[in-house]
């Protein structure tokens, strides 16, 4: 009988949920989603705020105010729907697989040479843009754009 038990391997579901959650928090968001399929105890641990807090950047709670019921929901909300920060001149999101921050600068947050010269650039509104204004290049003698996060 002992040989049969050894062949099956250890019963990780017997571990306390907090222990499972702590171990899962040291992995990746993709791993947490995969591990949640192993058993009900793993699912509960993998969906806990302890796990998803470890995948969110430390400044995230100050940056984002969304009504979500869990940190997992906040994580995927930031992956699917970027939030505007910095007076609407930057977009903040998370990479779904790694959890790394993705920051996009609007044209107004960039330093564009001749950006205020109407013969070279115009500032327009595009309905599908995440930013209020976009820069449209009309003519170019040289192109120099700088940005800083």
PDB file of C-alpha atoms in Angstrom:
ATOM      1  CA  UNK A   1       0.000   0.000   0.000  1.00  0.00           C
ATOM      2  CA  UNK A   2       2.879   2.373   0.775  1.00  0.00           C
ATOM      3  CA  UNK A   3       4.254   1.848  -2.748  1.00  0.00           C
ATOM      4  CA  UNK A   4       0.928   2.962  -4.205  1.00  0.00           C
ATOM      5  CA  UNK A   5       0.942   6.122  -2.052  1.00  0.00           C
ATOM      6  CA  UNK A   6       4.515   6.939  -3.138  1.00  0.00           C
ATOM      7  CA  UNK A   7       3.625   6.502  -6.808  1.00  0.00           C
ATOM      8  CA  UNK A   8       0.814   9.040  -6.492  1.00  0.00           C
ATOM      9  CA  UNK A   9       3.162  11.639  -5.001  1.00  0.00           C
ATOM     10  CA  UNK A  10       2.616  14.010  -2.114  1.00  0.00           C
ATOM     11  CA  UNK A  11      -0.799  15.475  -1.414  1.00  0.00           C
ATOM     12  CA  UNK A  12      -0.154  19.214  -1.767  1.00  0.00           C
ATOM     13  CA  UNK A  13      -3.820  19.979  -1.156  1.00  0.00           C
ATOM     14  CA  UNK A  14      -3.197  19.051   2.492  1.00  0.00           C
ATOM     15  CA  UNK A  15      -0.977  22.133   2.852  1.00  0.00           C
ATOM     16  CA  UNK A  16      -2.505  25.231   4.454  1.00  0.00           C
ATOM     17  CA  UNK A  17      -3.961  27.658   1.902  1.00  0.00           C
ATOM     18  CA  UNK A  18      -1.654  30.433   3.105  1.00  0.00           C
ATOM     19  CA  UNK A  19       1.388  28.266   2.414  1.00  0.00           C
ATOM     20  CA  UNK A  20       0.185  27.459  -1.108  1.00  0.00           C
ATOM     21  CA  UNK A  21      -0.603  31.133  -1.733  1.00  0.00           C
ATOM     22  CA  UNK A  22       2.867  32.218  -0.582  1.00  0.00           C
ATOM     23  CA  UNK A  23       4.578  29.720  -2.900  1.00  0.00           C
ATOM     24  CA  UNK A  24       2.344  30.662  -5.852  1.00  0.00           C
ATOM     25  CA  UNK A  25       3.050  34.368  -5.226  1.00  0.00           C
ATOM     26  CA  UNK A  26       6.700  33.659  -6.069  1.00  0.00           C
ATOM     27  CA  UNK A  27       5.767  32.468  -9.575  1.00  0.00           C
ATOM     28  CA  UNK A  28       4.147  34.407 -12.433  1.00  0.00           C
ATOM     29  CA  UNK A  29       0.564  35.427 -13.248  1.00  0.00           C
ATOM     30  CA  UNK A  30       0.437  32.765 -15.976  1.00  0.00           C
ATOM     31  CA  UNK A  31       1.666  30.103 -13.530  1.00  0.00           C
ATOM     32  CA  UNK A  32      -0.930  31.149 -10.949  1.00  0.00           C
ATOM     33  CA  UNK A  33      -3.710  30.692 -13.506  1.00  0.00           C
ATOM     34  CA  UNK A  34      -2.394  27.257 -14.475  1.00  0.00           C
ATOM     35  CA  UNK A  35      -1.917  26.148 -10.858  1.00  0.00           C
ATOM     36  CA  UNK A  36      -5.506  27.171 -10.040  1.00  0.00           C
ATOM     37  CA  UNK A  37      -6.709  24.238 -12.146  1.00  0.00           C
ATOM     38  CA  UNK A  38      -5.010  21.590  -9.971  1.00  0.00           C
ATOM     39  CA  UNK A  39      -7.523  21.332  -7.140  1.00  0.00           C
ATOM     40  CA  UNK A  40     -10.113  23.338  -5.211  1.00  0.00           C
ATOM     41  CA  UNK A  41      -7.541  24.245  -2.531  1.00  0.00           C
ATOM     42  CA  UNK A  42      -5.078  25.446  -5.168  1.00  0.00           C
ATOM     43  CA  UNK A  43      -7.832  27.425  -6.887  1.00  0.00           C
ATOM     44  CA  UNK A  44      -8.726  29.177  -3.649  1.00  0.00           C
ATOM     45  CA  UNK A  45      -5.073  29.951  -2.869  1.00  0.00           C
ATOM     46  CA  UNK A  46      -4.308  31.090  -6.429  1.00  0.00           C
ATOM     47  CA  UNK A  47      -7.263  33.480  -6.455  1.00  0.00           C
ATOM     48  CA  UNK A  48      -6.296  35.085  -3.141  1.00  0.00           C
ATOM     49  CA  UNK A  49      -5.250  38.716  -2.824  1.00  0.00           C
ATOM     50  CA  UNK A  50      -1.943  37.531  -1.303  1.00  0.00           C
ATOM     51  CA  UNK A  51      -0.972  36.039  -4.668  1.00  0.00           C
ATOM     52  CA  UNK A  52      -2.207  38.881  -6.873  1.00  0.00           C
ATOM     53  CA  UNK A  53      -0.739  41.608  -4.641  1.00  0.00           C
ATOM     54  CA  UNK A  54       2.680  40.173  -5.471  1.00  0.00           C
ATOM     55  CA  UNK A  55       2.027  40.584  -9.219  1.00  0.00           C
ATOM     56  CA  UNK A  56       0.909  44.219  -8.990  1.00  0.00           C
ATOM     57  CA  UNK A  57       3.578  46.948  -9.017  1.00  0.00           C
ATOM     58  CA  UNK A  58       4.029  48.581  -5.577  1.00  0.00           C
ATOM     59  CA  UNK A  59       2.729  51.984  -6.738  1.00  0.00           C
ATOM     60  CA  UNK A  60      -0.350  50.480  -8.385  1.00  0.00           C
ATOM     61  CA  UNK A  61      -2.885  51.158  -5.593  1.00  0.00           C
ATOM     62  CA  UNK A  62      -1.998  54.867  -5.559  1.00  0.00           C
ATOM     63  CA  UNK A  63      -2.094  55.052  -9.352  1.00  0.00           C
ATOM     64  CA  UNK A  64      -5.345  53.249  -9.985  1.00  0.00           C
ATOM     65  CA  UNK A  65      -8.738  53.633  -8.418  1.00  0.00           C
ATOM     66  CA  UNK A  66     -11.142  51.126  -9.911  1.00  0.00           C
ATOM     67  CA  UNK A  67     -14.045  49.387  -8.284  1.00  0.00           C
ATOM     68  CA  UNK A  68     -13.011  45.744  -8.322  1.00  0.00           C
ATOM     69  CA  UNK A  69     -13.764  42.929  -5.932  1.00  0.00           C
ATOM     70  CA  UNK A  70     -10.267  41.406  -5.858  1.00  0.00           C
ATOM     71  CA  UNK A  71      -6.667  42.151  -6.731  1.00  0.00           C
ATOM     72  CA  UNK A  72      -6.851  39.455  -9.413  1.00  0.00           C
ATOM     73  CA  UNK A  73      -9.700  41.375 -11.024  1.00  0.00           C
ATOM     74  CA  UNK A  74      -7.670  44.594 -10.759  1.00  0.00           C
ATOM     75  CA  UNK A  75      -4.684  42.881 -12.392  1.00  0.00           C
ATOM     76  CA  UNK A  76      -6.654  41.693 -15.414  1.00  0.00           C
ATOM     77  CA  UNK A  77      -8.530  44.982 -15.608  1.00  0.00           C
ATOM     78  CA  UNK A  78      -5.185  46.774 -15.972  1.00  0.00           C
ATOM     79  CA  UNK A  79      -4.107  44.257 -18.616  1.00  0.00           C
ATOM     80  CA  UNK A  80      -7.239  44.752 -20.718  1.00  0.00           C
ATOM     81  CA  UNK A  81      -8.105  48.400 -20.119  1.00  0.00           C
ATOM     82  CA  UNK A  82      -5.235  50.884 -19.634  1.00  0.00           C
ATOM     83  CA  UNK A  83      -5.815  53.804 -17.294  1.00  0.00           C
ATOM     84  CA  UNK A  84      -4.807  57.389 -18.028  1.00  0.00           C
ATOM     85  CA  UNK A  85      -2.410  58.996 -15.555  1.00  0.00           C
ATOM     86  CA  UNK A  86      -0.368  62.189 -15.442  1.00  0.00           C
ATOM     87  CA  UNK A  87      -3.200  64.558 -16.365  1.00  0.00           C
ATOM     88  CA  UNK A  88      -4.222  62.248 -19.215  1.00  0.00           C
ATOM     89  CA  UNK A  89      -0.821  62.453 -20.902  1.00  0.00           C
ATOM     90  CA  UNK A  90       0.269  58.899 -20.087  1.00  0.00           C
ATOM     91  CA  UNK A  91      -1.375  55.508 -20.267  1.00  0.00           C
ATOM     92  CA  UNK A  92      -0.645  52.824 -17.635  1.00  0.00           C
ATOM     93  CA  UNK A  93      -1.274  49.112 -18.136  1.00  0.00           C
ATOM     94  CA  UNK A  94       0.197  45.730 -17.250  1.00  0.00           C
ATOM     95  CA  UNK A  95       1.531  43.022 -19.520  1.00  0.00           C
ATOM     96  CA  UNK A  96      -0.812  40.053 -19.114  1.00  0.00           C
ATOM     97  CA  UNK A  97       1.894  37.357 -18.941  1.00  0.00           C
ATOM     98  CA  UNK A  98       4.724  39.017 -17.030  1.00  0.00           C
ATOM     99  CA  UNK A  99       2.926  41.690 -15.008  1.00  0.00           C
ATOM    100  CA  UNK A 100       5.446  44.284 -16.156  1.00  0.00           C
ATOM    101  CA  UNK A 101       4.337  47.906 -16.371  1.00  0.00           C
ATOM    102  CA  UNK A 102       3.543  49.338 -19.788  1.00  0.00           C
ATOM    103  CA  UNK A 103       3.566  53.120 -19.953  1.00  0.00           C
ATOM    104  CA  UNK A 104       2.615  54.910 -23.150  1.00  0.00           C
ATOM    105  CA  UNK A 105       3.285  58.614 -23.560  1.00  0.00           C
ATOM    106  CA  UNK A 106       0.882  60.822 -25.454  1.00  0.00           C
ATOM    107  CA  UNK A 107       2.223  63.188 -28.087  1.00  0.00           C
ATOM    108  CA  UNK A 108       1.605  66.084 -25.671  1.00  0.00           C
ATOM    109  CA  UNK A 109       3.942  64.425 -23.144  1.00  0.00           C
ATOM    110  CA  UNK A 110       6.756  64.352 -25.711  1.00  0.00           C
ATOM    111  CA  UNK A 111       9.145  67.058 -26.758  1.00  0.00           C
ATOM    112  CA  UNK A 112       8.642  67.372 -30.518  1.00  0.00           C
ATOM    113  CA  UNK A 113      10.924  69.713 -32.419  1.00  0.00           C
ATOM    114  CA  UNK A 114       8.773  72.245 -34.282  1.00  0.00           C
ATOM    115  CA  UNK A 115       5.714  70.709 -32.561  1.00  0.00           C
ATOM    116  CA  UNK A 116       4.115  74.126 -32.137  1.00  0.00           C
ATOM    117  CA  UNK A 117       4.759  75.157 -35.741  1.00  0.00           C
ATOM    118  CA  UNK A 118       1.566  74.686 -37.807  1.00  0.00           C
ATOM    119  CA  UNK A 119       3.416  74.216 -41.110  1.00  0.00           C
ATOM    120  CA  UNK A 120       5.037  71.042 -39.709  1.00  0.00           C
ATOM    121  CA  UNK A 121       2.554  69.625 -37.199  1.00  0.00           C
ATOM    122  CA  UNK A 122      -1.137  69.781 -36.402  1.00  0.00           C
ATOM    123  CA  UNK A 123      -2.858  68.615 -33.237  1.00  0.00           C
ATOM    124  CA  UNK A 124      -6.000  66.631 -33.946  1.00  0.00           C
ATOM    125  CA  UNK A 125      -8.523  64.479 -32.116  1.00  0.00           C
ATOM    126  CA  UNK A 126      -8.976  60.888 -33.244  1.00  0.00           C
ATOM    127  CA  UNK A 127     -12.091  59.095 -31.984  1.00  0.00           C
ATOM    128  CA  UNK A 128     -10.318  55.767 -31.312  1.00  0.00           C
ATOM    129  CA  UNK A 129      -7.235  57.223 -29.642  1.00  0.00           C
ATOM    130  CA  UNK A 130      -6.814  56.774 -25.916  1.00  0.00           C
ATOM    131  CA  UNK A 131      -5.442  60.323 -25.675  1.00  0.00           C
ATOM    132  CA  UNK A 132      -7.346  63.577 -26.174  1.00  0.00           C
ATOM    133  CA  UNK A 133      -4.976  64.838 -28.866  1.00  0.00           C
ATOM    134  CA  UNK A 134      -2.573  63.256 -31.312  1.00  0.00           C
ATOM    135  CA  UNK A 135       0.148  64.902 -33.347  1.00  0.00           C
ATOM    136  CA  UNK A 136      -0.161  64.755 -37.119  1.00  0.00           C
ATOM    137  CA  UNK A 137       3.021  65.311 -39.100  1.00  0.00           C
ATOM    138  CA  UNK A 138       2.346  67.607 -42.058  1.00  0.00           C
ATOM    139  CA  UNK A 139       5.830  68.258 -43.383  1.00  0.00           C
ATOM    140  CA  UNK A 140       9.289  67.418 -42.158  1.00  0.00           C
ATOM    141  CA  UNK A 141      12.726  68.925 -42.510  1.00  0.00           C
ATOM    142  CA  UNK A 142      14.027  66.792 -39.650  1.00  0.00           C
ATOM    143  CA  UNK A 143      12.340  64.636 -37.066  1.00  0.00           C
ATOM    144  CA  UNK A 144      13.353  64.855 -33.432  1.00  0.00           C
ATOM    145  CA  UNK A 145      11.112  63.524 -30.689  1.00  0.00           C
ATOM    146  CA  UNK A 146      12.098  63.019 -27.055  1.00  0.00           C
ATOM    147  CA  UNK A 147      10.236  61.663 -24.107  1.00  0.00           C
ATOM    148  CA  UNK A 148      10.833  60.841 -20.479  1.00  0.00           C
ATOM    149  CA  UNK A 149       8.828  58.811 -18.004  1.00  0.00           C
TER     150      UNK A 149
END
